[in-house]
Structures are given as C-alpha cells and as structure tokens.
Short mmCIF file of C-alpha atoms in Angstrom, two decimals:
data_model
loop_
_atom_site.label_atom_id
_atom_site.label_comp_id
_atom_site.label_asym_id
_atom_site.label_seq_id
_atom_site.Cartn_x
_atom_site.Cartn_y
_atom_site.Cartn_z
CA MET A 1 0.28 0.43 0.24
CA LEU A 2 1.47 3.24 -0.95
CA LEU A 3 1.57 5.94 1.62
CA SER A 4 -0.58 9.21 0.39
CA ARG A 5 1.60 11.38 -1.16
CA THR A 6 1.22 14.55 1.54
CA LEU A 7 2.36 12.33 4.33
CA LYS A 8 5.32 10.97 2.11
CA GLU A 9 5.87 14.90 2.12
CA GLU A 10 5.30 15.57 5.81
CA LEU A 11 7.60 12.37 6.51
CA ILE A 12 10.45 13.45 4.82
CA LYS A 13 10.03 16.70 6.27
CA TYR A 14 10.84 15.22 10.17
CA LEU A 15 13.17 13.38 8.64
CA PHE A 16 15.71 16.17 7.36
CA PHE A 17 14.80 17.75 10.45
CA CYS A 18 16.07 14.84 12.92
CA VAL A 19 19.34 15.19 11.16
CA ALA A 20 19.75 18.68 10.71
CA ALA A 21 18.80 18.99 14.99
CA VAL A 22 21.70 16.18 15.56
CA SER A 23 24.85 17.93 13.85
CA ILE A 24 23.74 21.38 15.92
CA PHE A 25 22.81 18.72 19.06
CA ILE A 26 26.14 17.17 18.86
CA ILE A 27 28.05 20.80 18.22
CA PHE A 28 26.00 21.98 21.77
CA PHE A 29 26.94 19.02 23.42
CA ILE A 30 31.18 20.06 22.54
CA PHE A 31 30.36 23.34 23.32
CA PHE A 32 29.25 21.87 26.99
CA PHE A 33 31.86 19.72 27.34
CA LEU A 34 34.86 21.79 26.70
CA PHE A 35 33.46 24.91 28.92
CA GLN A 36 32.89 22.38 31.31
CA GLU A 37 36.02 20.89 31.45
CA ALA A 38 37.75 24.38 31.40
CA LEU A 39 35.66 25.95 34.33
CA PRO A 40 37.98 24.71 37.40
CA ALA A 41 40.84 26.44 35.38
CA PHE A 42 39.32 30.04 35.20
CA GLN A 43 38.06 29.30 38.62
CA GLU A 44 40.84 28.14 40.21
CA MET A 45 43.53 30.92 38.41
CA GLY A 46 40.99 33.85 37.20
CA TRP A 47 42.69 36.29 35.01
CA GLY A 48 46.08 34.42 35.86
CA ILE A 49 44.80 32.40 33.15
CA PHE A 50 46.15 35.22 30.65
CA SER A 51 49.45 35.54 32.79
CA THR A 52 52.78 34.03 31.65
CA LYS A 53 53.55 32.12 34.27
CA TRP A 54 53.50 28.05 33.43
CA ASN A 55 54.75 25.56 35.09
CA ALA A 56 53.72 22.27 33.74
CA SER A 57 54.31 20.30 36.61
CA ASN A 58 52.42 21.27 39.97
CA GLY A 59 51.28 24.93 38.36
CA PRO A 60 50.57 27.94 38.08
CA TYR A 61 49.01 27.33 34.59
CA GLY A 62 49.06 31.27 33.15
CA ILE A 63 48.81 30.00 29.39
CA GLY A 64 49.38 33.82 28.20
CA ALA A 65 52.53 32.50 26.20
CA ALA A 66 50.29 29.94 24.28
CA ILE A 67 47.77 32.83 23.46
CA PHE A 68 50.77 35.78 22.10
CA GLY A 69 52.36 32.71 20.31
CA THR A 70 48.74 32.30 18.23
CA LEU A 71 48.21 35.61 17.37
CA ILE A 72 52.31 36.31 16.21
CA VAL A 73 51.95 33.05 13.65
CA THR A 74 48.79 34.24 12.81
CA LEU A 75 49.52 37.94 12.15
CA GLY A 76 53.16 36.63 10.60
CA ALA A 77 51.47 33.90 8.23
CA MET A 78 48.89 36.77 7.50
CA LEU A 79 51.27 39.36 6.40
CA ILE A 80 52.42 36.21 3.95
CA ALA A 81 49.68 34.77 2.85
CA ILE A 82 47.06 37.58 2.48
CA PRO A 83 49.37 39.49 -0.02
CA LEU A 84 50.64 36.26 -2.23
CA GLY A 85 47.38 34.61 -1.79
CA ILE A 86 45.11 37.79 -3.58
CA LEU A 87 48.23 38.50 -6.00
CA GLY A 88 48.50 35.02 -6.76
CA ALA A 89 44.41 35.27 -7.27
CA ILE A 90 44.35 37.89 -9.32
CA PHE A 91 47.06 36.07 -11.81
CA LEU A 92 45.26 33.42 -11.92
CA SER A 93 41.54 34.86 -12.54
CA GLU A 94 42.85 38.11 -14.85
CA LEU A 95 45.63 37.33 -16.59
CA ALA A 96 47.05 34.21 -17.09
CA PRO A 97 46.76 32.73 -20.57
CA HIS A 98 43.54 29.95 -20.50
CA ARG A 99 46.26 26.95 -20.91
CA LEU A 100 48.05 28.01 -18.02
CA ARG A 101 45.01 28.92 -15.86
CA ILE A 102 43.61 25.00 -16.47
CA ILE A 103 46.78 23.97 -15.17
CA LEU A 104 47.32 25.88 -12.35
CA LYS A 105 43.87 25.57 -10.98
CA PRO A 106 43.69 21.93 -10.17
CA ILE A 107 47.06 22.20 -8.53
CA ILE A 108 46.47 24.86 -6.03
CA GLU A 109 43.16 23.06 -5.58
CA LEU A 110 45.83 19.75 -4.72
CA LEU A 111 47.71 21.29 -2.80
CA ALA A 112 45.17 22.79 -0.48
CA GLY A 113 44.32 19.04 0.99
CA VAL A 114 48.05 17.91 1.80
CA PRO A 115 48.00 16.73 5.16
CA SER A 116 49.28 19.31 7.30
CA ILE A 117 51.58 17.37 8.69
CA VAL A 118 53.41 17.02 5.75
CA TYR A 119 53.99 20.88 5.35
CA GLY A 120 55.42 20.30 9.27
CA PHE A 121 57.96 17.38 8.10
CA ILE A 122 58.85 19.68 4.85
CA GLY A 123 59.59 22.60 7.03
CA ILE A 124 61.46 20.41 9.96
CA VAL A 125 63.71 19.48 7.09
CA LEU A 126 63.60 22.40 4.59
CA ILE A 127 62.88 25.77 6.42
CA VAL A 128 64.08 24.87 10.13
CA ARG A 129 67.86 24.01 8.45
CA TYR A 130 67.38 27.00 6.45
CA LEU A 131 66.93 29.67 8.52
CA GLN A 132 68.88 28.43 11.59
CA PRO A 133 72.12 29.64 9.52
CA SER A 134 70.64 32.11 7.48
CA PHE A 135 69.91 34.17 10.71
CA ASP A 136 72.49 33.16 12.51
CA MET A 137 69.34 31.65 15.05
CA LEU A 138 70.01 29.66 17.81
CA SER A 139 68.20 27.01 16.16
CA GLY A 140 65.55 27.11 13.08
CA TYR A 141 62.52 26.36 15.55
CA SER A 142 60.98 30.30 15.02
CA PHE A 143 57.90 31.88 14.73
CA LEU A 144 59.65 32.34 11.93
CA ALA A 145 59.02 29.24 10.71
CA GLY A 146 55.80 28.52 11.75
CA SER A 147 54.48 31.70 9.84
CA LEU A 148 55.96 30.95 6.93
CA ILE A 149 54.48 27.34 7.08
CA LEU A 150 50.68 28.59 8.28
CA GLY A 151 51.24 31.42 5.14
CA VAL A 152 51.30 28.74 2.63
CA MET A 153 49.06 25.80 4.12
CA ALA A 154 47.08 29.37 3.52
CA LEU A 155 48.01 29.80 -0.13
CA PRO A 156 45.89 27.50 -1.76
CA ILE A 157 42.56 28.49 0.32
CA ILE A 158 42.58 32.34 -0.06
CA ILE A 159 43.80 32.00 -3.88
CA SER A 160 41.34 29.36 -5.13
CA MET A 161 38.58 31.32 -3.57
CA SER A 162 39.33 34.50 -4.54
CA ASP A 163 39.83 33.36 -7.72
CA ASP A 164 36.32 32.27 -7.58
CA ALA A 165 35.44 35.41 -6.17
CA MET A 166 36.90 37.41 -8.79
CA LYS A 167 35.87 34.45 -11.89
CA ALA A 168 32.35 35.31 -10.75
CA VAL A 169 32.47 39.18 -11.28
CA PRO A 170 30.04 39.87 -14.37
CA ARG A 171 31.90 39.84 -17.62
CA SER A 172 29.74 43.29 -18.23
CA TYR A 173 31.38 45.30 -16.07
CA LYS A 174 34.76 44.35 -17.48
CA GLU A 175 33.84 44.66 -20.88
CA ALA A 176 32.59 48.76 -19.77
CA SER A 177 35.16 49.26 -17.64
CA LEU A 178 37.51 48.58 -20.91
CA ALA A 179 35.07 50.64 -23.53
CA LEU A 180 36.04 53.37 -20.88
CA GLY A 181 39.55 53.55 -21.93
CA ALA A 182 40.82 51.68 -19.06
CA THR A 183 43.69 49.48 -18.88
CA LYS A 184 43.40 46.39 -17.79
CA TRP A 185 45.14 46.88 -14.76
CA GLU A 186 42.64 49.93 -13.65
CA THR A 187 39.89 47.60 -14.27
CA ILE A 188 41.27 45.10 -12.21
CA LYS A 189 41.88 47.74 -9.50
CA LYS A 190 38.67 49.73 -9.19
CA VAL A 191 35.80 47.04 -10.54
CA THR A 192 36.79 43.67 -10.67
CA ILE A 193 38.75 43.88 -6.81
CA PRO A 194 35.51 46.10 -5.57
CA SER A 195 33.30 43.87 -7.56
CA SER A 196 34.66 40.56 -5.40
CA ILE A 197 35.61 42.00 -2.04
CA SER A 198 33.31 40.23 -0.62
CA GLY A 199 34.56 36.96 -1.44
CA ILE A 200 37.58 37.41 -1.03
CA SER A 201 37.12 38.31 2.32
CA ALA A 202 35.58 35.12 2.83
CA ALA A 203 38.55 33.95 1.52
CA VAL A 204 40.97 35.78 3.36
CA VAL A 205 38.96 34.33 6.86
CA LEU A 206 39.01 31.23 6.03
CA GLY A 207 42.72 30.95 5.19
CA ILE A 208 42.81 33.07 8.91
CA GLY A 209 41.42 30.17 10.45
CA ARG A 210 43.07 27.44 9.03
CA ALA A 211 46.11 28.99 10.34
CA ILE A 212 44.68 29.20 14.26
CA GLY A 213 43.47 26.53 14.04
CA GLU A 214 46.48 24.63 12.61
CA THR A 215 48.48 21.86 15.19
CA MET A 216 50.65 19.42 13.82
CA ALA A 217 52.33 21.40 10.98
CA VAL A 218 53.38 25.12 13.73
CA SER A 219 53.92 22.50 16.75
CA LEU A 220 56.87 20.24 14.65
CA VAL A 221 58.89 24.10 13.27
CA LEU A 222 57.65 26.35 16.77
CA GLY A 223 60.04 24.60 19.25
CA ASN A 224 57.59 24.28 21.99
CA VAL A 225 58.25 26.87 24.95
CA MET A 226 56.29 28.36 26.72
CA LYS A 227 57.89 31.74 26.97
CA ILE A 228 57.29 34.85 25.54
CA PRO A 229 59.77 36.44 23.38
CA LEU A 230 62.68 38.98 24.73
CA PRO A 231 63.18 41.87 23.77
CA PRO A 232 59.67 41.86 21.64
CA TRP A 233 61.50 42.85 17.95
CA ASP A 234 62.73 38.91 18.48
CA MET A 235 59.71 38.09 18.23
CA PHE A 236 60.12 36.18 14.92
CA GLU A 237 63.01 34.55 15.90
CA THR A 238 62.71 33.04 19.04
CA THR A 239 61.24 29.08 19.57
CA GLY A 240 57.82 29.33 21.22
CA THR A 241 54.51 27.46 21.28
CA THR A 242 50.50 28.01 20.30
CA LEU A 243 47.32 27.21 21.67
CA THR A 244 46.91 24.35 19.49
CA SER A 245 50.78 22.54 19.75
CA LEU A 246 50.47 23.36 23.99
CA ILE A 247 46.78 21.16 23.95
CA VAL A 248 48.93 18.69 21.29
CA ASN A 249 52.01 18.23 23.34
CA ASP A 250 51.00 18.18 26.86
CA MET A 251 47.75 16.03 26.40
CA GLY A 252 49.06 12.76 26.84
CA GLU A 253 51.01 14.02 30.64
CA ALA A 254 48.88 16.49 32.13
CA THR A 255 46.60 15.62 34.75
CA GLY A 256 44.43 17.49 37.20
CA LEU A 257 44.27 21.19 36.78
CA HIS A 258 46.52 21.08 34.19
CA VAL A 259 43.99 19.27 31.64
CA ASN A 260 41.65 22.29 32.73
CA ALA A 261 44.09 24.61 31.96
CA LEU A 262 44.64 23.04 28.17
CA PHE A 263 40.70 22.80 27.71
CA ALA A 264 40.53 26.56 29.06
CA GLY A 265 43.40 27.17 26.21
CA ALA A 266 40.73 25.73 23.75
CA VAL A 267 37.96 27.83 25.03
CA ILE A 268 40.30 31.07 24.10
CA LEU A 269 40.67 29.27 20.95
CA PHE A 270 37.47 28.72 20.12
CA VAL A 271 36.48 32.89 21.18
CA ILE A 272 39.11 34.08 18.96
CA VAL A 273 37.94 32.20 16.13
CA ALA A 274 34.33 33.06 16.67
CA ILE A 275 35.42 37.02 17.48
CA MET A 276 37.17 36.97 13.93
CA SER A 277 34.04 35.59 11.59
CA ILE A 278 31.50 37.62 13.50
CA SER A 279 34.19 40.41 12.48
CA SER A 280 34.70 39.79 9.20
CA ASN A 281 30.98 39.10 8.62
CA ILE A 282 29.98 42.65 9.80
CA LEU A 283 32.98 43.93 7.49
CA GLN A 284 31.59 42.56 4.95
CA GLU A 285 28.07 43.65 5.11
CA ARG A 286 29.56 47.13 5.69
CA VAL A 287 31.93 46.71 2.66
CA GLU A 288 28.72 45.78 0.05
CA LYS A 289 26.33 47.53 1.54
CA LYS A 290 28.91 51.20 0.81
CA PHE A 291 29.66 49.47 -2.70
CA ARG A 292 26.22 49.05 -3.83
CA GLY A 293 25.70 52.78 -2.45
CA GLY A 294 22.43 52.01 -1.15
CA MET B 1 27.88 71.94 -43.77
CA THR B 2 31.07 70.79 -45.55
CA SER B 3 31.44 67.34 -43.50
CA LYS B 4 28.43 66.70 -44.86
CA ASN B 5 29.83 63.09 -46.43
CA LYS B 6 32.93 63.15 -44.01
CA ILE B 7 34.03 59.12 -43.85
CA LYS B 8 34.66 59.25 -39.78
CA MET B 9 36.09 55.51 -39.82
CA ASP B 10 36.36 53.57 -42.67
CA ILE B 11 36.44 50.08 -42.14
CA ARG B 12 38.98 48.54 -45.28
CA ASN B 13 38.75 44.37 -45.97
CA LEU B 14 38.52 43.42 -42.65
CA ASN B 15 38.23 39.47 -41.40
CA LEU B 16 38.04 37.88 -38.84
CA TRP B 17 38.63 34.54 -37.50
CA TYR B 18 37.26 32.89 -34.19
CA ASP B 19 40.07 30.45 -33.52
CA LYS B 20 39.66 28.45 -36.41
CA SER B 21 36.28 29.53 -37.91
CA GLN B 22 35.75 32.90 -40.07
CA ALA B 23 33.82 34.76 -38.62
CA LEU B 24 34.00 38.07 -41.07
CA TYR B 25 34.43 37.96 -44.46
CA ASP B 26 36.56 40.93 -46.31
CA ILE B 27 33.83 43.30 -44.83
CA THR B 28 34.63 47.01 -46.68
CA VAL B 29 32.03 50.05 -45.49
CA PRO B 30 32.29 53.16 -44.24
CA VAL B 31 30.72 55.38 -41.54
CA LEU B 32 30.40 58.15 -41.96
CA GLU B 33 30.82 61.81 -39.13
CA ASN B 34 27.07 62.75 -37.83
CA LYS B 35 24.94 60.07 -39.00
CA VAL B 36 23.63 57.03 -37.79
CA THR B 37 25.14 53.86 -39.46
CA ALA B 38 22.85 51.12 -38.85
CA ILE B 39 24.26 47.18 -38.88
CA ILE B 40 21.22 44.89 -39.32
CA GLY B 41 20.53 41.38 -40.31
CA PRO B 42 19.59 37.75 -38.90
CA SER B 43 21.49 36.24 -35.62
CA GLY B 44 24.84 35.46 -35.65
CA CYS B 45 25.41 36.88 -39.23
CA GLY B 46 28.45 39.35 -37.40
CA LYS B 47 27.02 42.44 -36.66
CA SER B 48 28.16 42.27 -32.81
CA THR B 49 31.29 41.24 -34.00
CA LEU B 50 32.04 44.20 -36.49
CA ILE B 51 31.03 46.66 -34.31
CA ARG B 52 33.27 45.64 -31.65
CA CYS B 53 35.84 45.63 -34.36
CA LEU B 54 35.68 49.59 -33.97
CA ASN B 55 37.18 50.13 -30.38
CA ARG B 56 39.31 46.34 -30.80
CA MET B 57 36.45 45.17 -28.46
CA ASN B 58 37.62 41.58 -29.72
CA ASP B 59 41.03 42.29 -28.57
CA ILE B 60 40.21 40.67 -24.85
CA ILE B 61 39.10 37.66 -26.96
CA ASN B 62 41.05 34.74 -26.61
CA LYS B 63 42.16 32.85 -30.30
CA CYS B 64 40.61 36.35 -31.93
CA ARG B 65 42.76 37.14 -34.88
CA ILE B 66 42.02 40.48 -37.45
CA GLU B 67 43.04 40.81 -40.52
CA GLY B 68 42.45 44.71 -42.87
CA SER B 69 42.21 48.23 -40.85
CA VAL B 70 39.69 50.29 -39.32
CA ILE B 71 40.85 54.12 -40.13
CA MET B 72 40.13 56.87 -38.03
CA ASP B 73 41.45 60.29 -38.43
CA ASP B 74 44.38 58.95 -40.83
CA VAL B 75 45.02 56.23 -38.43
CA ASP B 76 45.00 52.80 -39.26
CA ILE B 77 43.35 51.14 -35.18
CA TYR B 78 44.61 47.83 -35.75
CA GLU B 79 48.60 48.74 -36.42
CA LYS B 80 50.63 48.38 -33.69
CA LYS B 81 51.77 51.12 -32.57
CA THR B 82 48.25 52.46 -31.64
CA ASP B 83 47.39 52.83 -27.88
CA VAL B 84 43.69 50.89 -27.88
CA VAL B 85 43.63 52.74 -24.91
CA GLU B 86 43.21 56.41 -26.39
CA ILE B 87 40.92 54.56 -29.38
CA ARG B 88 38.37 53.46 -26.71
CA LYS B 89 38.22 57.23 -25.27
CA LYS B 90 37.41 58.02 -28.55
CA VAL B 91 35.49 55.32 -29.61
CA GLY B 92 32.34 54.64 -26.58
CA MET B 93 30.58 51.49 -26.39
CA VAL B 94 27.06 50.66 -25.35
CA PHE B 95 26.33 47.24 -24.76
CA GLN B 96 23.11 44.72 -24.89
CA LYS B 97 22.20 44.37 -21.96
CA PRO B 98 22.65 47.52 -19.13
CA ASN B 99 25.99 47.42 -17.40
CA PRO B 100 25.56 50.26 -14.57
CA PHE B 101 28.85 49.75 -12.45
CA PRO B 102 27.15 48.33 -9.25
CA LYS B 103 27.96 52.29 -7.72
CA SER B 104 26.20 55.51 -7.30
CA ILE B 105 25.13 57.19 -10.49
CA TYR B 106 27.58 59.11 -10.14
CA GLU B 107 30.09 57.43 -9.61
CA ASN B 108 29.15 55.43 -12.84
CA ILE B 109 29.93 58.90 -15.24
CA ALA B 110 32.52 60.02 -13.27
CA TYR B 111 34.51 56.63 -13.60
CA GLY B 112 36.06 57.27 -17.25
CA CYS B 113 36.82 60.46 -16.15
CA ARG B 114 39.07 59.71 -13.38
CA ILE B 115 40.84 57.08 -15.76
CA ALA B 116 41.61 59.65 -17.70
CA GLY B 117 43.11 61.73 -14.86
CA ILE B 118 40.16 64.13 -14.30
CA ARG B 119 39.82 64.25 -10.27
CA ASN B 120 39.03 68.33 -10.26
CA LYS B 121 35.89 67.77 -8.04
CA LYS B 122 33.84 70.75 -9.94
CA LYS B 123 35.00 69.67 -13.29
CA LEU B 124 33.64 66.02 -12.67
CA ASP B 125 30.39 67.77 -10.85
CA GLU B 126 30.07 69.61 -13.90
CA ILE B 127 30.81 66.67 -16.58
CA VAL B 128 28.12 64.36 -15.02
CA GLU B 129 25.16 66.82 -15.08
CA ASN B 130 26.31 67.45 -18.90
CA SER B 131 26.59 64.13 -19.49
CA LEU B 132 23.21 62.88 -17.96
CA LYS B 133 21.20 66.01 -19.92
CA GLU B 134 22.44 64.60 -23.13
CA ALA B 135 21.45 60.88 -22.23
CA ALA B 136 18.09 62.70 -20.82
CA LEU B 137 18.53 61.34 -17.76
CA TRP B 138 18.88 64.37 -15.68
CA ASP B 139 15.51 65.49 -14.96
CA GLU B 140 15.13 61.84 -13.19
CA VAL B 141 17.87 61.44 -11.36
CA SER B 142 18.99 64.99 -10.38
CA ASP B 143 18.75 64.59 -6.88
CA ARG B 144 19.05 60.40 -6.58
CA LEU B 145 23.10 61.23 -7.82
CA ASP B 146 24.64 59.40 -4.77
CA ASP B 147 21.95 56.13 -5.60
CA SER B 148 22.98 52.73 -6.51
CA ALA B 149 22.82 52.43 -10.04
CA MET B 150 21.59 49.20 -9.40
CA GLY B 151 18.15 50.30 -7.94
CA PHE B 152 17.18 52.34 -11.17
CA SER B 153 15.19 50.61 -13.81
CA GLY B 154 16.44 48.97 -17.35
CA GLY B 155 15.76 51.82 -19.46
CA GLN B 156 16.83 54.35 -16.82
CA GLN B 157 20.32 52.33 -16.60
CA GLN B 158 21.06 51.76 -20.24
CA ARG B 159 20.67 55.69 -20.46
CA LEU B 160 22.80 55.88 -17.83
CA CYS B 161 25.14 53.74 -19.93
CA ILE B 162 24.87 56.09 -22.66
CA ALA B 163 25.48 59.20 -20.12
CA ARG B 164 28.30 57.45 -18.90
CA ALA B 165 30.04 55.97 -22.63
CA LEU B 166 29.66 59.97 -23.18
CA ALA B 167 30.88 61.52 -20.35
CA ILE B 168 35.03 60.62 -21.77
CA ASN B 169 33.55 62.62 -24.48
CA PRO B 170 33.83 60.48 -27.22
CA ASP B 171 33.85 61.25 -31.96
CA VAL B 172 31.95 58.07 -31.83
CA VAL B 173 29.25 56.27 -29.90
CA LEU B 174 28.72 52.54 -30.82
CA MET B 175 25.63 50.38 -29.58
CA ASP B 176 25.70 46.97 -29.59
CA GLU B 177 21.70 45.99 -29.72
CA PRO B 178 20.75 48.87 -26.84
CA CYS B 179 17.29 47.94 -26.92
CA SER B 180 16.86 44.45 -27.09
CA ALA B 181 16.17 44.27 -22.68
CA LEU B 182 14.21 47.48 -23.17
CA ASP B 183 10.39 47.73 -22.74
CA PRO B 184 8.94 49.86 -26.28
CA ILE B 185 8.54 53.11 -24.12
CA ALA B 186 12.19 52.76 -22.69
CA THR B 187 12.96 51.95 -26.30
CA ALA B 188 11.83 55.03 -28.12
CA LYS B 189 12.86 57.07 -25.42
CA ILE B 190 16.37 55.61 -27.01
CA GLU B 191 15.43 56.14 -30.32
CA GLU B 192 14.81 60.09 -29.59
CA LEU B 193 18.07 60.32 -27.58
CA ILE B 194 20.38 58.58 -30.79
CA ARG B 195 18.28 61.20 -33.25
CA GLU B 196 19.81 63.64 -30.56
CA LEU B 197 23.15 62.69 -30.10
CA VAL B 198 23.83 62.62 -33.99
CA LYS B 199 24.16 66.16 -33.98
CA ASN B 200 27.71 65.74 -32.26
CA TYR B 201 28.67 62.45 -32.78
CA THR B 202 29.42 59.32 -35.07
CA VAL B 203 26.66 56.80 -34.04
CA VAL B 204 26.85 52.67 -34.81
CA ILE B 205 24.07 51.21 -34.04
CA VAL B 206 23.31 47.40 -34.27
CA THR B 207 19.74 46.10 -34.49
CA HIS B 208 17.90 43.09 -35.21
CA ASN B 209 14.51 45.05 -34.87
CA MET B 210 14.62 46.40 -38.74
CA GLN B 211 11.70 49.11 -37.87
CA GLN B 212 14.40 50.66 -35.16
CA ALA B 213 17.35 50.85 -38.29
CA ALA B 214 14.63 52.64 -40.54
CA ARG B 215 13.35 54.89 -38.11
CA VAL B 216 16.84 56.10 -36.54
CA SER B 217 19.79 55.81 -38.91
CA ASN B 218 20.62 57.73 -41.92
CA TYR B 219 23.08 54.39 -43.73
CA THR B 220 22.51 50.76 -43.69
CA ALA B 221 24.80 47.95 -43.72
CA TYR B 222 23.13 44.89 -44.27
CA MET B 223 25.27 41.81 -43.11
CA TYR B 224 24.45 38.07 -44.06
CA LEU B 225 26.67 34.95 -42.68
CA GLY B 226 30.07 37.22 -41.53
CA LYS B 227 30.06 38.96 -45.51
CA LEU B 228 28.41 42.67 -45.83
CA ILE B 229 25.77 42.43 -49.06
CA GLU B 230 24.55 45.68 -49.29
CA TYR B 231 25.50 49.48 -48.18
CA GLY B 232 23.66 52.09 -48.83
CA GLY B 233 21.35 55.07 -47.08
CA THR B 234 18.11 53.56 -45.12
CA LYS B 235 15.94 55.25 -47.52
CA GLN B 236 16.97 53.23 -50.38
CA ILE B 237 18.43 49.67 -48.50
CA PHE B 238 14.78 49.69 -47.30
CA GLU B 239 12.97 51.18 -50.35
CA ASN B 240 14.61 49.75 -53.03
CA PRO B 241 17.35 46.97 -52.45
CA LYS B 242 19.82 45.66 -54.80
CA GLU B 243 20.24 42.29 -53.19
CA GLU B 244 18.09 40.06 -53.23
CA SER B 245 19.00 38.85 -49.87
CA THR B 246 18.58 41.93 -48.80
CA GLU B 247 14.73 42.26 -49.93
CA ASN B 248 14.44 39.25 -48.33
CA TYR B 249 15.67 39.42 -44.70
CA ILE B 250 13.97 43.13 -45.21
CA THR B 251 10.48 41.90 -46.37
CA GLY B 252 10.49 39.17 -43.25
CA ARG B 253 11.26 35.78 -45.44
CA PHE B 254 13.52 34.75 -43.23
CA GLY B 255 15.77 35.99 -40.22
#
C-alpha cells in the first residue's frame, strides 16, 4: 500500500529536521563539554590564566605565552598569505592565459588537500634547517618558521576562493570598464576587486581560520617553549608555542588542573575564531553596503 | 556643411577569425561622420562582431585574429603602435544589456573621467551633469546622484550607460543592440536620444529590429553569414534594395 503523497512529504520533512537537529545537538554537546572542562581552570586561576607564569608539573597554569604565540604566528602567516594570495588570484583569474590557468587551478586546489603533517615535515627538513644558519638563530625552530609554514598552507584556500570570486564578476562590468578607456590593471583595481571584495574577504578569513586552528605543522617547527620572546623585536626569531601545539604536546601527560588549563586554551581559541568570523561578517556587510551605494 | 559626407571610420577589407572559424569576410564599409549607421542582419551574421572591431573590444577575446584595417582620423586603429586605450576613449560603447557598475549614479559617470585623470571635483560635477542631460536622464535622477545605479529601471540604466559613454567625450558612440532588453517606451526614449546625439557624435548601432534601423539611421549595412551584402542610404536599402537577400530579409521572408 502506498503512503499518501502528503504524508510522505511530512515524513521527509521530519527526517531532515532530525538530521539537522542531531548535528546541532552534537555541536552543543562539544561546546558544553569544552566549557565544563575549562571552568575549574578559570575558577582557580582567575585572570591569572592570561599570565605567562607556567609550570607544567604543579602550576601555575598561565597560558598567556601560548595565546601570544597563536596571535603572532597568525599575524605572520597573514602578512605572507594575504598579499601573495590575492596577487596570485589576480594573476590566475585575470591575467594568466587560459592554457596555464587550467593547469594551475587544479594544482593549487590539490595543495589545499595536502595533509598538514606533510607541510610540517617539509618545514623541519627545509625551512628550519635553512633559517638557522641564514639568520644566525640559536635553532631554526621559531615563530618565523611557523608563520612561513602557515602562510603557505593558507595560500591555496585564499588563491582558489578569491579566484572563484573574481571569476564570478560579470564580464559585462569588465567590458564596460575597458570600453571607457581603462587599462587592464585599472579595470582589475577599480571594478574586479571591488566587485568581488566579499568573496575575497571570505577567502582570507577562511585562510586565517586554517592558520589559527592548525596544529601539527606549527607544533613541529615552533620549538614548543612556553615563553614570550624578549626583547619583543626578537619575536619572529625565537622559539615559542601556540594554543594548539600546547594542547597537542601536553595532553598526554597532563593531570588535574593542567588538563583544565588546556581546555581553557581551547575555549580561548574558540572565542578568537568566533570573534573573527563575526567581525568578518560585519565588515563584509559594510563593504557591500558601501559598494552598492545604498 | 562640408562634413556632410565625411568618413569618420573607414573599415577596409576586414577579416576576422575566432580560432579557426572565420566570422567576418572581407568587410569594407564606411562610417560617416555625424550620421547614424545601422548594421542589420539575422542572428549570427557577425554584426556584433563587426561593431566590436571599431573599438577593438575583440582584443580581449581569446584566439581572435583580425586582418585588414579600420582607419579613423588617418590612423589605422589596428596598427601595432596604436594605443588601444586612446582608441576606446575616442570610440565609446553601449552594450546590449545595461551594465552599470554597482556604484552610485555619480560614480558610474565619473569613472571614465577619473581613469582619464580628471580629479577636480567641480569639473567632475559639471561633466556628470552635462552627460546626464545629454542622455536625457538628468531630470529623473538629479536628486538621486548618490543612489546605487542598480536600483533604477532597465531603460534608465541604459541611458545611464549612454551618459557614462558620453562623459569621456568620444567622437563615435557604438551601440550594440541597445534596446533589446528594454520595453517599447524605454526603446522609444533611446531612439529619440540617438537622433539627438547624432548632432554631436557619430553613431553606429547594431539592431535586429528593422523598424528601429529604419527609424533612427541614415545609412544601413546589411550583413549575412559574415559578409557585407549591401550598404547604402537607409531609405534606399528599405525601399529599393539591390540584392535579393536584402529584400528577403527586410520583407521578413527569413531571419
């Protein structure tokens, strides 16, 4: 006997609702667990959690150095990845001959899928060994190495997504600009990029998101020392750690409050990413509004 | 009126290939100064391709190869040393679908001037106002210059695109089926505008609407399968065509 069509329709609706509800439930469960496990550390340490006083065996557990490390490595990665990524995307979408483009684009997309451990390994055997003698460092393990690796890792996402955004700009805009006597570069600068700015910023945020959350590659090349570089202008040269590499390195042997402190690190990481994604949304809306002149 | 029959752009033996397929065959046709020249013909006959040759818009198309010459003011625009940017400043273009930038009315019109290096705000204001007046749009938008162009109707957008093309003070205005996306009232406004424009500019219009060609143009070129079949005064082409193909097309037997 066939179900009536309306009943079937209803059932399918509930099925999809259940599937969606499960994924939301899982995410809430993770949030809850994360905050619950982090709570003792915040209660015990108070604001001291942001300090740089860290003693792995019996406290205190101030994770300030790791927060600082995360911010510095991310900043360094952005300095490398944003300009290179956007310029690369401009080349790929607007300037590269068609034949080159159809070869380059899949290769770049493939790079995004390379496991991070591979980047980390290359970082150790190539970048770290090159940096140490070249910049006369104590060891090549450094924020600079971490930034370089993360910058390169963020590049494929930024290039590929920005390229898609620029390719999506209607050809008629570009033609209108060229027909008014604009050169190719003027057209890119004044029409193509402004028209695709929301896609480009989404690409940048996603790229940076990857940089902030990345664990393996950074942890291999950073040296994993819970210290803030002094003097500050040495920051790229010194070893350090990030929130993610702190967690991955300490998780195995941590007990008691130490575990809670690591969870607190995860919460802070979560908050940083949330702030970034919200502010990028706000920025994007503002840019779009301004651009549409409404 | 010495310029009565002066040739503004002279297309000579123009051949064009997209990759290996030839789209234009040995086209030779004049564009007379301060006249409206219409290019008509059935879809795919190469009329849009031909008009795009006049401001070298085909340059941006991959694998497009052109032979022959287009002489404007004693210069071959296809000569190697000719600067394509300079050509496009002299030969403005209006496209089939209205394509204003997603910017304000003011910025749309100021765009070309800014590119050309005009920064003076007062001068820009003046150009924007004059261009909008020339395109018969000023009265409708004068109090909304900072509104986004995307919020206006298709006909207004198309007149904005005409104003934008006029703002850089070209000699020639190319129009590639400028009314095909518009309703009859907006079309009538654009046609009236074209008759007005021709006092100061040379106009070339591609259209698949024969009545439109008959209404607005002084000279008509009929194309078929990439070849120029017939060229002459509009009246003669429509009332007394020499070629059978022209007559068949005009009387609606095909196309």
